[in-house]
PDB file of C-alpha atoms in Angstrom:
ATOM      1  CA  ARG A   1     -28.997  25.169 -23.014  1.00 45.00           C
ATOM      2  CA  CYS A   2     -28.772  24.578 -26.627  1.00 48.00           C
ATOM      3  CA  LEU A   3     -25.402  23.895 -28.331  1.00 47.00           C
ATOM      4  CA  ALA A   4     -25.794  26.769 -30.759  1.00 47.00           C
ATOM      5  CA  ARG A   5     -27.443  29.381 -28.476  1.00 46.00           C
ATOM      6  CA  ALA A   6     -24.405  31.037 -27.123  1.00 43.00           C
ATOM      7  CA  ALA A   7     -23.442  31.680 -30.689  1.00 44.00           C
ATOM      8  CA  GLY A   8     -26.909  33.595 -31.217  1.00 47.00           C
ATOM      9  CA  GLN A   9     -27.808  30.589 -33.551  1.00 49.00           C
ATOM     10  CA  PRO A  10     -31.305  28.671 -33.373  1.00 51.00           C
ATOM     11  CA  CYS A  11     -31.338  25.371 -31.467  1.00 54.00           C
ATOM     12  CA  LEU A  12     -30.730  22.478 -33.273  1.00 49.00           C
ATOM     13  CA  ALA A  13     -34.209  21.152 -32.702  1.00 47.00           C
ATOM     14  CA  ASN A  14     -35.344  24.417 -34.556  1.00 47.00           C
ATOM     15  CA  VAL A  15     -33.372  23.844 -37.500  1.00 44.00           C
ATOM     16  CA  ALA A  16     -34.559  20.031 -37.752  1.00 47.00           C
ATOM     17  CA  MET A  17     -38.172  20.661 -36.756  1.00 46.00           C
ATOM     18  CA  SER A  18     -39.028  24.033 -38.402  1.00 46.00           C
ATOM     19  CA  THR A  19     -39.077  25.044 -42.303  1.00 46.00           C
ATOM     20  CA  GLN A  20     -38.821  28.421 -41.424  1.00 49.00           C
ATOM     21  CA  PRO A  21     -35.300  30.426 -41.842  1.00 50.00           C
ATOM     22  CA  PRO A  22     -33.080  30.920 -38.755  1.00 50.00           C
ATOM     23  CA  ALA A  23     -34.620  33.775 -36.050  1.00 49.00           C
ATOM     24  CA  ALA A  24     -32.668  36.690 -34.949  1.00 49.00           C
ATOM     25  CA  ALA A  25     -30.282  36.616 -32.388  1.00 49.00           C
ATOM     26  CA  GLY A  26     -32.617  38.552 -30.012  1.00 50.00           C
ATOM     27  CA  THR A  27     -35.244  35.350 -29.833  1.00 54.00           C
ATOM     28  CA  SER A  28     -33.153  33.519 -27.294  1.00 59.00           C
ATOM     29  CA  SER A  29     -36.176  32.749 -24.985  1.00 63.00           C
ATOM     30  CA  SER A  30     -38.189  31.238 -27.902  1.00 67.00           C
ATOM     31  CA  GLN A  31     -35.293  29.303 -28.794  1.00 67.00           C
ATOM     32  CA  SER A  32     -35.044  28.212 -25.400  1.00 70.00           C
ATOM     33  CA  GLY A  33     -38.666  27.058 -25.342  1.00 73.00           C
ATOM     34  CA  ASN A  34     -38.092  25.403 -28.669  1.00 84.00           C
ATOM     35  CA  CYS A  35     -35.164  23.147 -27.055  1.00 85.00           C
ATOM     36  CA  SER A  36     -37.233  22.389 -23.923  1.00 86.00           C
ATOM     37  CA  GLN A  37     -40.086  21.569 -26.226  1.00 89.00           C
ATOM     38  CA  ALA A  38     -37.992  19.297 -28.188  1.00 89.00           C
ATOM     39  CA  LEU A  39     -35.987  17.895 -25.143  1.00 90.00           C
ATOM     40  CA  LEU A  40     -39.707  16.956 -23.580  1.00 92.00           C
ATOM     41  CA  LYS A  41     -40.546  15.202 -26.970  1.00 93.00           C
ATOM     42  CA  ILE A  42     -37.760  13.209 -26.793  1.00 93.00           C
ATOM     43  CA  PHE A  43     -38.057  12.212 -23.049  1.00 92.00           C
ATOM     44  CA  ALA A  44     -41.363  11.109 -23.771  1.00 94.00           C
ATOM     45  CA  ALA A  45     -40.404   9.092 -26.826  1.00 95.00           C
ATOM     46  CA  LEU A  46     -37.826   7.534 -24.512  1.00 95.00           C
ATOM     47  CA  LEU A  47     -40.527   6.730 -21.939  1.00 95.00           C
ATOM     48  CA  LEU A  48     -42.746   5.370 -24.491  1.00 96.00           C
ATOM     49  CA  LEU A  49     -39.621   3.100 -25.723  1.00 96.00           C
ATOM     50  CA  GLY A  50     -39.087   2.029 -22.039  1.00 95.00           C
ATOM     51  CA  CYS A  51     -42.615   1.063 -21.384  1.00 96.00           C
ATOM     52  CA  SER A  52     -43.093  -1.048 -24.703  1.00 96.00           C
ATOM     53  CA  GLY A  53     -39.618  -2.668 -23.823  1.00 95.00           C
ATOM     54  CA  GLY A  54     -40.970  -3.458 -20.595  1.00 95.00           C
ATOM     55  CA  PHE A  55     -43.736  -5.366 -22.191  1.00 96.00           C
ATOM     56  CA  ALA A  56     -41.734  -6.779 -24.818  1.00 97.00           C
ATOM     57  CA  PHE A  57     -38.750  -8.072 -22.934  1.00 96.00           C
ATOM     58  CA  SER A  58     -40.891  -9.478 -19.953  1.00 95.00           C
ATOM     59  CA  TYR A  59     -42.986 -11.556 -22.736  1.00 96.00           C
ATOM     60  CA  LEU A  60     -39.836 -12.465 -24.577  1.00 96.00           C
ATOM     61  CA  GLU A  61     -37.417 -13.491 -21.697  1.00 94.00           C
ATOM     62  CA  ARG A  62     -39.261 -13.973 -18.394  1.00 93.00           C
ATOM     63  CA  GLU A  63     -40.034 -17.491 -18.844  1.00 94.00           C
ATOM     64  CA  ALA A  64     -36.673 -18.424 -19.796  1.00 92.00           C
ATOM     65  CA  GLU A  65     -35.322 -16.717 -16.763  1.00 90.00           C
ATOM     66  CA  LEU A  66     -37.876 -18.783 -14.726  1.00 91.00           C
ATOM     67  CA  VAL A  67     -36.581 -22.050 -16.339  1.00 91.00           C
ATOM     68  CA  ARG A  68     -32.973 -20.878 -15.681  1.00 87.00           C
ATOM     69  CA  TYR A  69     -33.612 -20.883 -12.219  1.00 87.00           C
ATOM     70  CA  ASP A  70     -35.192 -23.750 -11.877  1.00 89.00           C
ATOM     71  CA  ILE A  71     -32.191 -25.471 -13.720  1.00 88.00           C
ATOM     72  CA  ASN A  72     -29.896 -23.854 -11.310  1.00 85.00           C
ATOM     73  CA  ARG A  73     -31.716 -25.270  -8.235  1.00 86.00           C
ATOM     74  CA  ALA A  74     -31.844 -28.511  -9.700  1.00 88.00           C
ATOM     75  CA  ILE A  75     -28.049 -28.722 -10.429  1.00 85.00           C
ATOM     76  CA  TYR A  76     -27.566 -27.169  -6.673  1.00 82.00           C
ATOM     77  CA  ARG A  77     -29.692 -29.805  -5.398  1.00 82.00           C
ATOM     78  CA  SER A  78     -28.099 -32.549  -7.319  1.00 84.00           C
ATOM     79  CA  LEU A  79     -24.409 -31.576  -6.364  1.00 80.00           C
ATOM     80  CA  ALA A  80     -25.191 -30.884  -2.743  1.00 77.00           C
ATOM     81  CA  GLY A  81     -27.382 -33.831  -2.285  1.00 76.00           C
ATOM     82  CA  SER A  82     -24.689 -36.156  -3.933  1.00 70.00           C
ATOM     83  CA  VAL A  83     -22.534 -35.943  -0.579  1.00 68.00           C
ATOM     84  CA  ASP A  84     -25.727 -35.413   1.555  1.00 69.00           C
ATOM     85  CA  PHE A  85     -25.694 -37.492   4.774  1.00 67.00           C
ATOM     86  CA  GLU A  86     -29.133 -37.584   6.154  1.00 69.00           C
ATOM     87  CA  HIS A  87     -27.830 -37.731   9.744  1.00 67.00           C
ATOM     88  CA  CYS A  88     -25.787 -34.550   9.466  1.00 74.00           C
ATOM     89  CA  HIS A  89     -29.458 -32.618  10.020  1.00 70.00           C
ATOM     90  CA  LYS A  90     -29.341 -34.170  13.453  1.00 75.00           C
ATOM     91  CA  GLU A  91     -28.125 -32.247  16.267  1.00 75.00           C
ATOM     92  CA  ALA A  92     -25.931 -35.132  17.513  1.00 73.00           C
ATOM     93  CA  PHE A  93     -23.929 -35.192  14.095  1.00 71.00           C
ATOM     94  CA  ARG A  94     -23.687 -31.600  13.339  1.00 69.00           C
ATOM     95  CA  ASP A  95     -20.263 -31.267  14.650  1.00 74.00           C
ATOM     96  CA  VAL A  96     -18.964 -34.509  12.907  1.00 75.00           C
ATOM     97  CA  GLY A  97     -16.306 -33.485  10.451  1.00 76.00           C
ATOM     98  CA  PHE A  98     -17.981 -34.794   7.393  1.00 77.00           C
ATOM     99  CA  CYS A  99     -21.071 -32.760   8.489  1.00 77.00           C
ATOM    100  CA  ARG A 100     -19.144 -29.729   8.716  1.00 76.00           C
ATOM    101  CA  GLN A 101     -17.590 -30.150   5.435  1.00 77.00           C
ATOM    102  CA  HIS A 102     -21.154 -30.697   3.702  1.00 76.00           C
ATOM    103  CA  ARG A 103     -22.077 -27.389   5.131  1.00 77.00           C
ATOM    104  CA  GLU A 104     -19.131 -25.714   3.921  1.00 81.00           C
ATOM    105  CA  LEU A 105     -19.638 -27.573   0.545  1.00 79.00           C
ATOM    106  CA  GLU A 106     -23.262 -25.888   0.564  1.00 80.00           C
ATOM    107  CA  GLU A 107     -22.176 -22.193   1.201  1.00 82.00           C
ATOM    108  CA  ARG A 108     -19.405 -22.610  -1.476  1.00 81.00           C
ATOM    109  CA  LEU A 109     -21.899 -23.831  -3.982  1.00 81.00           C
ATOM    110  CA  GLN A 110     -24.454 -20.981  -3.241  1.00 80.00           C
ATOM    111  CA  SER A 111     -21.382 -18.660  -3.663  1.00 80.00           C
ATOM    112  CA  PHE A 112     -20.365 -20.199  -6.813  1.00 78.00           C
ATOM    113  CA  PHE A 113     -23.807 -19.981  -8.204  1.00 74.00           C
ATOM    114  CA  GLU A 114     -24.124 -16.424  -7.111  1.00 75.00           C
ATOM    115  CA  GLN A 115     -20.846 -15.323  -8.653  1.00 69.00           C
ATOM    116  CA  ALA A 116     -21.328 -16.957 -11.815  1.00 60.00           C
ATOM    117  CA  GLY A 117     -24.626 -15.355 -12.315  1.00 63.00           C
ATOM    118  CA  ASN A 118     -26.762 -18.520 -11.847  1.00 71.00           C
ATOM    119  CA  SER A 119     -28.769 -17.486  -9.006  1.00 76.00           C
ATOM    120  CA  LEU A 120     -30.657 -19.822  -7.255  1.00 76.00           C
ATOM    121  CA  VAL A 121     -33.503 -17.328  -6.190  1.00 78.00           C
ATOM    122  CA  ASP A 122     -35.526 -15.186  -8.574  1.00 80.00           C
ATOM    123  CA  ARG A 123     -34.274 -11.805  -9.004  1.00 80.00           C
ATOM    124  CA  GLN A 124     -37.153 -10.880 -11.242  1.00 85.00           C
ATOM    125  CA  GLN A 125     -34.559  -9.109 -13.803  1.00 87.00           C
ATOM    126  CA  TRP A 126     -37.127  -9.649 -16.693  1.00 92.00           C
ATOM    127  CA  THR A 127     -40.286  -8.465 -15.069  1.00 93.00           C
ATOM    128  CA  TRP A 128     -42.113  -5.350 -16.774  1.00 95.00           C
ATOM    129  CA  LEU A 129     -39.908  -3.099 -14.175  1.00 94.00           C
ATOM    130  CA  GLY A 130     -36.612  -5.000 -14.815  1.00 91.00           C
ATOM    131  CA  SER A 131     -37.315  -4.861 -18.663  1.00 93.00           C
ATOM    132  CA  PHE A 132     -38.044  -1.290 -18.463  1.00 94.00           C
ATOM    133  CA  PHE A 133     -34.829  -0.283 -16.827  1.00 91.00           C
ATOM    134  CA  PHE A 134     -32.830  -2.815 -19.210  1.00 92.00           C
ATOM    135  CA  VAL A 135     -33.928  -0.654 -22.151  1.00 93.00           C
ATOM    136  CA  PHE A 136     -32.560   2.581 -20.270  1.00 90.00           C
ATOM    137  CA  HIS A 137     -29.401   0.664 -19.876  1.00 90.00           C
ATOM    138  CA  LEU A 138     -29.271  -0.131 -23.319  1.00 92.00           C
ATOM    139  CA  SER A 139     -30.284   3.382 -24.759  1.00 91.00           C
ATOM    140  CA  SER A 140     -27.616   5.104 -22.507  1.00 89.00           C
ATOM    141  CA  THR A 141     -24.962   2.742 -23.807  1.00 83.00           C
ATOM    142  CA  VAL A 142     -24.126   1.749 -20.219  1.00 79.00           C
ATOM    143  CA  GLY A 143     -24.362  -1.882 -21.192  1.00 70.00           C
ATOM    144  CA  TYR A 144     -26.301  -4.750 -19.591  1.00 63.00           C
ATOM    145  CA  ALA A 145     -25.163  -4.097 -16.238  1.00 60.00           C
ATOM    146  CA  THR A 146     -25.741  -7.272 -13.781  1.00 63.00           C
ATOM    147  CA  GLN A 147     -28.765  -8.182 -15.633  1.00 70.00           C
ATOM    148  CA  GLY A 148     -27.042  -9.687 -18.493  1.00 79.00           C
ATOM    149  CA  ALA A 149     -27.943 -10.040 -22.247  1.00 87.00           C
ATOM    150  CA  PRO A 150     -31.228 -11.519 -23.469  1.00 91.00           C
ATOM    151  CA  ALA A 151     -31.070 -15.097 -23.573  1.00 90.00           C
ATOM    152  CA  THR A 152     -33.556 -15.768 -26.572  1.00 94.00           C
ATOM    153  CA  SER A 153     -33.316 -15.251 -30.131  1.00 96.00           C
ATOM    154  CA  GLY A 154     -36.580 -13.090 -29.674  1.00 96.00           C
ATOM    155  CA  GLY A 155     -35.120 -11.257 -27.151  1.00 95.00           C
ATOM    156  CA  GLN A 156     -31.647 -10.466 -28.787  1.00 94.00           C
ATOM    157  CA  CYS A 157     -33.368  -9.257 -31.921  1.00 97.00           C
ATOM    158  CA  ALA A 158     -35.498  -7.193 -29.752  1.00 96.00           C
ATOM    159  CA  ALA A 159     -32.553  -5.667 -28.058  1.00 94.00           C
ATOM    160  CA  ILE A 160     -31.154  -4.660 -31.511  1.00 95.00           C
ATOM    161  CA  VAL A 161     -34.160  -2.975 -32.574  1.00 96.00           C
ATOM    162  CA  PHE A 162     -34.686  -1.268 -29.002  1.00 95.00           C
ATOM    163  CA  GLY A 163     -30.829  -0.220 -29.077  1.00 94.00           C
ATOM    164  CA  LEU A 164     -31.337   1.074 -32.488  1.00 95.00           C
ATOM    165  CA  LEU A 165     -34.308   3.268 -31.463  1.00 96.00           C
ATOM    166  CA  GLY A 166     -33.027   4.296 -28.010  1.00 95.00           C
ATOM    167  CA  ILE A 167     -29.187   5.232 -28.622  1.00 94.00           C
ATOM    168  CA  PRO A 168     -30.208   7.872 -30.920  1.00 95.00           C
ATOM    169  CA  LEU A 169     -32.816   9.390 -28.709  1.00 94.00           C
ATOM    170  CA  PHE A 170     -30.850   9.112 -25.751  1.00 93.00           C
ATOM    171  CA  GLY A 171     -27.905  11.075 -27.770  1.00 92.00           C
ATOM    172  CA  GLY A 172     -30.186  13.773 -28.898  1.00 92.00           C
ATOM    173  CA  ALA A 173     -31.502  14.196 -25.370  1.00 91.00           C
ATOM    174  CA  LEU A 174     -27.912  14.616 -24.305  1.00 90.00           C
ATOM    175  CA  LEU A 175     -27.248  17.275 -27.068  1.00 90.00           C
ATOM    176  CA  LEU A 176     -30.363  19.241 -26.521  1.00 88.00           C
ATOM    177  CA  ALA A 177     -29.618  19.259 -22.632  1.00 85.00           C
ATOM    178  CA  SER A 178     -26.083  20.403 -22.887  1.00 81.00           C
TER     179      SER A 178
END
């Protein structure tokens, strides 16, 4: 429903999109249709924004994401390997105290990396689909969620632009839908 419809006034979209004077209170079905059309146009604009954001952010952020995964894996291997004893991988030595502690250290390191947001596996956050959803998180002002903020300066500038475009569109959709 439109905000002003209950009071017999034209839809906000009609006022903004039309140069004609407000219609009489008896034309609520045409006002409803105009609100629906305006809402569809906003949804189409949000979809287009999400698609273009999917391409933009996957282009700007994906390579940096893959480099971060490589760095995380190298740091993990370095830390875990610094105390690795080659015989711990043999069955006869697995229950030796040092070997048990080494396995525990590897598990704790993996947990630490995951909790700190430094994943060892590719979460594909900045693929086209992940970037598409990022634009909707940004536009709805929910926040960055678990994806985090863009890491590159180009991605950060794009986030500002997409936020400036998406937040008003999402707000307009909410106003028309209520």
